[in-house]
Coordinates of C-alpha atoms in Angstrom, one line a residue:
X1 CA 48.5 12.7 23.7
X2 CA 47.2 16.3 24.0
X3 CA 48.1 17.3 27.6
X4 CA 46.6 20.8 27.1
X5 CA 43.0 19.5 26.6
X6 CA 40.6 19.0 29.5
X7 CA 36.9 18.1 29.9
X8 CA 36.0 21.7 30.6
X9 CA 37.0 22.6 27.0
X10 CA 33.9 20.6 25.9
X11 CA 30.4 21.6 26.7
X12 CA 28.3 18.4 26.9
X13 CA 24.9 18.9 25.0
X14 CA 23.6 15.4 25.1
X15 CA 24.3 11.8 26.3
X16 CA 24.2 8.9 23.9
X17 CA 25.2 6.1 26.2
X18 CA 26.4 5.6 29.8
X19 CA 27.4 2.6 32.0
X20 CA 30.0 2.0 34.7
X21 CA 32.9 1.9 32.2
X22 CA 32.1 4.5 29.5
X23 CA 30.0 7.5 28.9
X24 CA 29.4 8.7 25.3
X25 CA 28.4 12.3 24.9
X26 CA 27.8 14.8 22.2
X27 CA 29.8 17.9 23.1
X28 CA 30.5 21.3 21.7
X29 CA 34.0 22.9 21.7
X30 CA 34.1 26.6 21.0
X31 CA 31.1 28.4 19.5
X32 CA 27.8 26.5 19.4
X33 CA 27.8 25.5 15.7
X34 CA 27.2 22.2 14.0
X35 CA 30.8 22.0 12.8
X36 CA 32.0 22.3 16.4
X37 CA 30.2 19.2 17.6
X38 CA 32.1 16.1 18.8
X39 CA 31.5 12.6 20.1
X40 CA 33.3 12.6 23.5
X41 CA 34.0 9.1 24.7
X42 CA 34.8 9.2 28.5
X43 CA 36.5 6.1 30.0
X44 CA 37.4 5.1 33.5
X45 CA 41.1 4.9 33.8
X46 CA 41.8 1.6 35.7
X47 CA 44.1 -1.4 35.4
X48 CA 41.5 -3.8 34.2
X49 CA 40.7 -1.7 31.1
X50 CA 44.1 -0.2 30.6
X51 CA 44.4 -2.0 27.3
X52 CA 41.7 0.3 25.9
X53 CA 43.7 3.3 26.9
X54 CA 46.8 1.9 25.2
X55 CA 44.9 0.9 22.0
X56 CA 43.4 4.4 21.6
X57 CA 46.7 6.1 22.5
X58 CA 48.5 4.1 19.8
X59 CA 45.7 4.8 17.2
X60 CA 45.8 8.6 18.0
X61 CA 49.6 8.7 17.4
X62 CA 49.5 6.3 14.4
X63 CA 50.0 7.4 10.8
X64 CA 46.7 5.6 10.1
X65 CA 44.8 7.7 12.6
X66 CA 41.3 8.5 11.2
X67 CA 40.9 12.1 10.3
X68 CA 37.8 12.3 12.6
X69 CA 40.0 11.4 15.7
X70 CA 40.7 15.0 16.9
X71 CA 41.6 14.7 20.6
X72 CA 42.8 12.3 23.2
X73 CA 43.7 13.3 26.8
X74 CA 43.6 12.3 30.5
X75 CA 42.0 14.1 33.3
X76 CA 41.0 13.2 36.9
X77 CA 41.6 9.4 36.5
X78 CA 39.6 9.3 33.2
X79 CA 40.7 9.4 29.7
X80 CA 38.8 10.9 26.7
X81 CA 38.7 10.2 23.0
X82 CA 37.0 13.0 20.9
X83 CA 35.8 12.5 17.4
X84 CA 34.1 14.8 14.9
X85 CA 30.3 14.4 14.9
X86 CA 27.9 14.4 12.0
X87 CA 24.1 14.4 12.2
X88 CA 23.6 12.4 9.0
X89 CA 21.4 9.3 9.3
X90 CA 23.2 6.0 9.6
X91 CA 22.8 3.5 6.7
X92 CA 20.2 1.4 8.6
X93 CA 17.8 4.4 8.5
X94 CA 18.9 5.9 5.2
X95 CA 18.6 2.7 3.2
X96 CA 15.6 1.2 4.9
X97 CA 13.6 -0.8 2.3
X98 CA 10.4 1.3 2.6
X99 CA 12.4 4.6 2.4
X100 CA 15.3 4.1 0.0
X101 CA 15.0 5.5 -3.5
X102 CA 18.7 5.0 -4.4
X103 CA 19.4 2.9 -7.4
X104 CA 21.0 -0.5 -7.0
X105 CA 24.2 0.5 -8.8
X106 CA 24.7 3.5 -6.6
X107 CA 24.2 1.4 -3.4
X108 CA 26.8 -1.1 -4.7
X109 CA 29.3 1.7 -5.2
X110 CA 28.6 3.1 -1.7
X111 CA 29.0 -0.4 -0.3
X112 CA 32.4 -0.7 -2.0
X113 CA 33.5 2.6 -0.5
X114 CA 32.4 1.6 3.0
X115 CA 34.3 -1.7 2.7
X116 CA 37.4 0.0 1.5
X117 CA 37.2 2.3 4.6
X118 CA 36.6 -0.8 6.8
X119 CA 39.8 -2.4 5.3
X120 CA 41.8 0.6 6.6
X121 CA 40.1 0.6 10.0
X122 CA 40.6 -3.1 10.3
X123 CA 44.3 -2.6 10.7
X124 CA 43.8 -0.7 13.9
X125 CA 42.7 -3.8 15.8
X126 CA 39.6 -5.8 16.4
X127 CA 38.4 -3.8 19.4
X128 CA 38.3 -0.6 17.4
X129 CA 37.3 -2.1 14.0
X130 CA 34.6 -4.3 15.5
X131 CA 32.9 -1.3 17.2
X132 CA 33.2 1.0 14.1
X133 CA 31.9 -1.7 11.7
X134 CA 28.5 -1.8 13.3
X135 CA 25.9 -0.4 10.7
X136 CA 24.6 2.0 13.3
X137 CA 28.0 3.8 13.3
X138 CA 28.2 4.2 9.5
X139 CA 26.7 7.2 7.7
X140 CA 26.5 8.4 4.0
X141 CA 25.8 12.0 3.3
X142 CA 24.0 13.4 0.1
X143 CA 27.4 13.7 -1.6
X144 CA 28.0 10.0 -1.0
X145 CA 30.8 10.7 1.5
X146 CA 31.3 7.9 4.0
X147 CA 31.2 9.2 7.6
X148 CA 32.0 7.1 10.6
X149 CA 30.2 7.7 13.8
X150 CA 32.9 6.9 16.5
X151 CA 30.5 6.0 19.2
X152 CA 32.6 3.6 21.2
X153 CA 30.0 2.3 23.6
X154 CA 30.6 -1.3 22.4
X155 CA 34.4 -1.2 22.4
X156 CA 34.7 -3.5 25.4
X157 CA 32.5 -6.2 23.6
X158 CA 35.2 -6.8 21.1
X159 CA 38.0 -7.4 23.5
X160 CA 39.9 -10.4 22.3
X161 CA 37.5 -10.8 19.3
X162 CA 38.8 -12.3 16.0
X163 CA 38.2 -11.3 12.4
X164 CA 35.1 -13.5 12.1
X165 CA 33.2 -11.0 14.3
X166 CA 34.2 -8.2 11.9
X167 CA 32.9 -10.1 8.8
X168 CA 29.5 -10.7 10.6
X169 CA 29.2 -6.9 11.0
X170 CA 30.1 -6.5 7.3
X171 CA 27.3 -8.9 6.5
X172 CA 24.9 -6.6 8.5
X173 CA 26.3 -3.6 6.5
X174 CA 25.5 -5.4 3.2
X175 CA 22.0 -6.2 4.5
X176 CA 21.6 -2.5 5.4
X177 CA 22.6 -1.2 2.0
X178 CA 20.8 -4.0 0.0
X179 CA 17.8 -5.0 2.1
X180 CA 15.5 -6.1 -0.7
X181 CA 18.3 -7.7 -2.8
X182 CA 19.4 -9.8 0.1
X183 CA 15.9 -10.9 0.8
X184 CA 15.4 -11.9 -2.9
X185 CA 16.7 -15.3 -3.9
X186 CA 17.4 -14.8 -7.6
X187 CA 21.1 -13.6 -7.1
X188 CA 22.9 -16.8 -5.8
X189 CA 26.3 -15.1 -5.8
X190 CA 25.1 -12.4 -3.3
X191 CA 23.9 -15.1 -1.0
X192 CA 27.2 -16.9 -1.3
X193 CA 28.9 -13.7 -0.1
X194 CA 26.5 -13.3 2.8
X195 CA 27.0 -16.9 3.8
X196 CA 30.8 -16.6 3.7
X197 CA 30.6 -13.4 5.8
X198 CA 28.5 -15.2 8.3
X199 CA 31.1 -18.0 8.6
X200 CA 34.0 -15.5 8.5
X201 CA 36.0 -17.4 5.9
X202 CA 37.3 -14.5 3.9
X203 CA 41.0 -13.9 4.1
X204 CA 40.7 -10.1 3.4
X205 CA 38.1 -7.4 2.7
X206 CA 39.5 -6.9 -0.9
X207 CA 38.6 -10.6 -1.6
X208 CA 35.1 -9.9 -0.3
X209 CA 34.8 -6.8 -2.6
X210 CA 35.8 -8.9 -5.7
X211 CA 33.0 -11.4 -5.0
X212 CA 30.5 -8.6 -4.4
X213 CA 31.5 -7.2 -7.8
X214 CA 30.5 -10.6 -9.3
X215 CA 27.2 -10.4 -7.6
X216 CA 26.6 -6.9 -9.0
X217 CA 27.4 -8.1 -12.5
X218 CA 24.9 -11.0 -12.1
X219 CA 22.2 -8.6 -11.1
X220 CA 22.8 -6.5 -14.2
X221 CA 23.0 -9.4 -16.6
X222 CA 20.1 -11.4 -15.2
X223 CA 17.3 -12.5 -17.5
X224 CA 14.2 -10.2 -17.6
X225 CA 12.2 -12.9 -15.7
X226 CA 14.7 -12.9 -12.9
X227 CA 14.8 -9.1 -12.9
X228 CA 11.0 -8.9 -12.7
X229 CA 11.2 -11.3 -9.7
X230 CA 13.8 -9.0 -8.2
X231 CA 11.7 -5.9 -8.7
X232 CA 8.6 -7.6 -7.4
X233 CA 10.5 -8.5 -4.2
X234 CA 11.8 -4.9 -4.0
X235 CA 8.3 -3.5 -4.3
X236 CA 6.4 -6.2 -2.5
X237 CA 5.3 -4.2 0.5
X238 CA 3.8 -1.5 -1.8
X239 CA 2.3 -4.2 -4.1
X240 CA 0.7 -6.0 -1.1
X241 CA -0.9 -2.7 0.1
X242 CA -2.3 -2.0 -3.4
X243 CA -3.6 -5.5 -3.7
X244 CA -5.3 -5.4 -0.3
X245 CA -6.9 -2.1 -1.1
X246 CA -8.0 -3.3 -4.5
X247 CA -9.4 -6.5 -3.1
X248 CA -11.3 -4.6 -0.4
X249 CA -12.8 -2.2 -3.0
X250 CA -13.7 -5.1 -5.3
X251 CA -15.5 -6.9 -2.4
X252 CA -17.3 -3.6 -1.4
X253 CA -18.5 -3.0 -5.0
X254 CA -19.6 -6.6 -5.3
X255 CA -21.7 -6.3 -2.2
X256 CA -23.4 -3.2 -3.4
X257 CA -24.0 -4.7 -6.9
X258 CA -25.6 -7.9 -5.3
X259 CA -27.8 -5.8 -3.1
X260 CA -28.9 -3.6 -6.0
X261 CA -29.6 -6.7 -8.1
X262 CA -31.6 -8.3 -5.4
X263 CA -33.7 -5.2 -4.9
X264 CA -34.4 -4.9 -8.6
X265 CA -35.3 -8.6 -8.7
X266 CA -37.9 -8.2 -5.9
X267 CA -39.4 -5.2 -7.8
X268 CA -39.5 -7.1 -11.0
X269 CA -41.1 -10.1 -9.4
X270 CA -43.8 -8.0 -7.7
X271 CA -44.5 -6.1 -10.9
X272 CA -44.6 -9.1 -13.2
X273 CA -48.1 -10.4 -14.2
X274 CA -48.3 -14.2 -14.6
X275 CA -50.0 -15.7 -17.7
X276 CA -53.7 -16.2 -16.9
X277 CA -56.8 -17.2 -18.7
X278 CA -60.0 -15.2 -17.8
X279 CA -63.2 -16.3 -19.4
X280 CA -62.1 -17.3 -23.0
X281 CA -59.3 -14.7 -23.2
X282 CA -55.6 -15.5 -22.3
X283 CA -53.3 -12.8 -21.0
X284 CA -49.6 -12.8 -20.2
X285 CA -47.0 -10.3 -18.9
X286 CA -45.4 -10.2 -22.3
X287 CA -48.6 -9.1 -24.1
X288 CA -48.0 -5.8 -25.9
X289 CA -51.5 -4.6 -25.6
X290 CA -51.9 -5.1 -21.8
X291 CA -51.9 -2.1 -19.5
X292 CA -50.3 -1.7 -16.1
X293 CA -52.8 0.9 -15.0
X294 CA -54.5 0.4 -11.6
X295 CA -57.7 -1.4 -12.0
X296 CA -60.9 0.3 -10.7
X297 CA -63.9 -1.3 -9.4
X298 CA -67.5 -0.1 -9.4
X299 CA -69.1 -1.7 -6.3
X300 CA -72.6 -0.3 -7.1
X301 CA -72.9 -2.5 -10.2
X302 CA -71.6 -5.8 -9.0
X303 CA -75.0 -7.5 -9.0
X304 CA -75.9 -6.3 -12.5
X305 CA -72.6 -7.4 -14.0
X306 CA -72.2 -10.7 -12.2
X307 CA -72.7 -13.0 -15.2
X308 CA -69.2 -14.5 -15.7
X309 CA -70.3 -16.3 -18.8
X310 CA -71.1 -13.2 -20.9
X311 CA -69.5 -13.3 -24.2
X312 CA -67.0 -10.6 -25.2
X313 CA -69.2 -9.5 -28.1
X314 CA -72.1 -8.5 -25.8
X315 CA -70.1 -6.8 -23.1
X316 CA -72.0 -4.0 -21.6
X317 CA -70.1 -1.4 -19.5
X318 CA -72.1 1.2 -17.5
X319 CA -71.2 4.7 -18.6
X320 CA -68.7 6.2 -16.1
X321 CA -67.8 2.7 -14.7
X322 CA -64.6 3.0 -12.6
X323 CA -62.2 0.9 -14.6
X324 CA -58.9 1.8 -16.4
X325 CA -59.2 3.6 -19.7
X326 CA -57.4 5.8 -22.1
X327 CA -58.7 9.0 -23.9
X328 CA -58.9 8.8 -27.6
X329 CA -59.5 11.7 -30.0
X330 CA -61.8 10.8 -32.8
X331 CA -60.3 11.3 -36.3
X332 CA -62.2 12.1 -39.4
X333 CA -63.9 8.9 -40.7
X334 CA -63.5 6.9 -37.5
X335 CA -66.2 4.5 -36.5
X336 CA -66.6 2.4 -33.4
X337 CA -65.7 -0.7 -35.4
X338 CA -62.6 0.9 -36.9
X339 CA -61.4 2.2 -33.5
X340 CA -61.8 -1.3 -32.1
X341 CA -59.8 -2.8 -35.0
X342 CA -57.0 -0.2 -34.6
X343 CA -56.9 -0.2 -30.8
X344 CA -57.8 -3.7 -29.8
X345 CA -56.8 -5.4 -33.1
X346 CA -60.3 -6.9 -33.3
X347 CA -64.0 -5.6 -33.4
X348 CA -65.6 -7.7 -30.6
X349 CA -65.3 -4.8 -28.1
X350 CA -67.7 -2.5 -30.0
X351 CA -70.5 -3.0 -27.5
X352 CA -68.1 -2.3 -24.6
X353 CA -66.9 0.9 -26.1
X354 CA -70.4 2.1 -27.0
X355 CA -72.0 1.5 -23.6
X356 CA -69.0 2.8 -21.7
X357 CA -69.3 6.1 -23.7
X358 CA -73.1 6.2 -23.7
X359 CA -73.4 5.9 -27.5
X360 CA -74.7 3.5 -30.1
X361 CA -72.4 1.2 -32.0
X362 CA -73.5 2.6 -35.4
X363 CA -73.5 6.3 -34.3
X364 CA -71.7 8.7 -36.5
X365 CA -68.6 10.0 -34.7
X366 CA -67.6 13.7 -35.0
X367 CA -63.9 14.4 -35.5
X368 CA -62.4 15.8 -32.3
X369 CA -64.7 14.0 -30.0
X370 CA -63.0 12.3 -27.1
X371 CA -63.8 8.6 -26.5
X372 CA -62.8 6.7 -23.4
X373 CA -61.3 3.4 -24.4
X374 CA -61.4 0.8 -21.5
X375 CA -58.3 -1.2 -21.0
X376 CA -58.5 -4.7 -22.5
X377 CA -57.3 -6.4 -19.3
X378 CA -59.6 -4.3 -17.1
X379 CA -62.5 -5.4 -19.3
X380 CA -61.6 -9.1 -18.9
X381 CA -61.1 -8.8 -15.1
X382 CA -64.5 -7.0 -14.8
X383 CA -66.5 -9.6 -16.7
X384 CA -64.9 -12.5 -14.9
X385 CA -66.1 -11.5 -11.5

């Protein structure tokens, strides 16, 4: 024991845990630099917990003393155990499923190194080994060095504990390093290891390491279907997010499409012209020669044009009548009859064209003259009134 050390040598910079038996602090000794930080475990020195003093005293003076155990001393009816401190994240944080990007092989190798270190610590007694084997006290730096955080706040919990408790902690270590693999069911060997740790039936940590090696080989040699299942389980949280996002987008697009289709349907229905028969002429929406122009109405000539039985050959349209029409430029050689044949595909509208333009059916037409050709549908609707 180092009789020269005393609490005043350490400047406490933060408290990690405190109860009536132990206070765990982060302390600095010397210059305020990261490498001078320590975990300072402060214990009450009394008869009830004297066994803890004896245990730590024997570890500090043992050839197997951890290199992180740098100081042990007594002062003012308290005793202190100081260990090197490292700010690296513990394995529960570092290898959390959503954050870990380390390959399976690398994590298996790290797990093996941790278990080898646990095997050494296990020889120091269940109180010490139990506390140190908690996943929250195990760290791995970027160079894959195993760092033990000697926060001894739970050391009293392991008083009189047996090795089964240690193996339950090791099971939690395996879960921390291989969270997705332990959740997946394809590697039966890995689940056998977890079950045996839970029941504490291993005779030694090396035996456990051997069986973990078998589980690692099974993962590497599994069929591609099993591997796909494993990868799916590993990436399931991300896949679920993508699936939900895609489903939401699909539903949203579907709603927009249905709304757009309904609007177009309403427009088409309102624009469609049903098949009708007016007089002796039949018209339908599919007729190629029908016009969708707005129909006009000449209210001043209703009485004079009220004969609904007038034949299409004798249709008389007042010049300037307000009905739909198209302008037509007369070509050389055109006649009223030829224009009717070309425009209406029949000659029975000769009288309608002539009266609408104020000419005679047999008049000679000069090239370049503009004739107004009334719409066929407009004529039919006009004579039917």
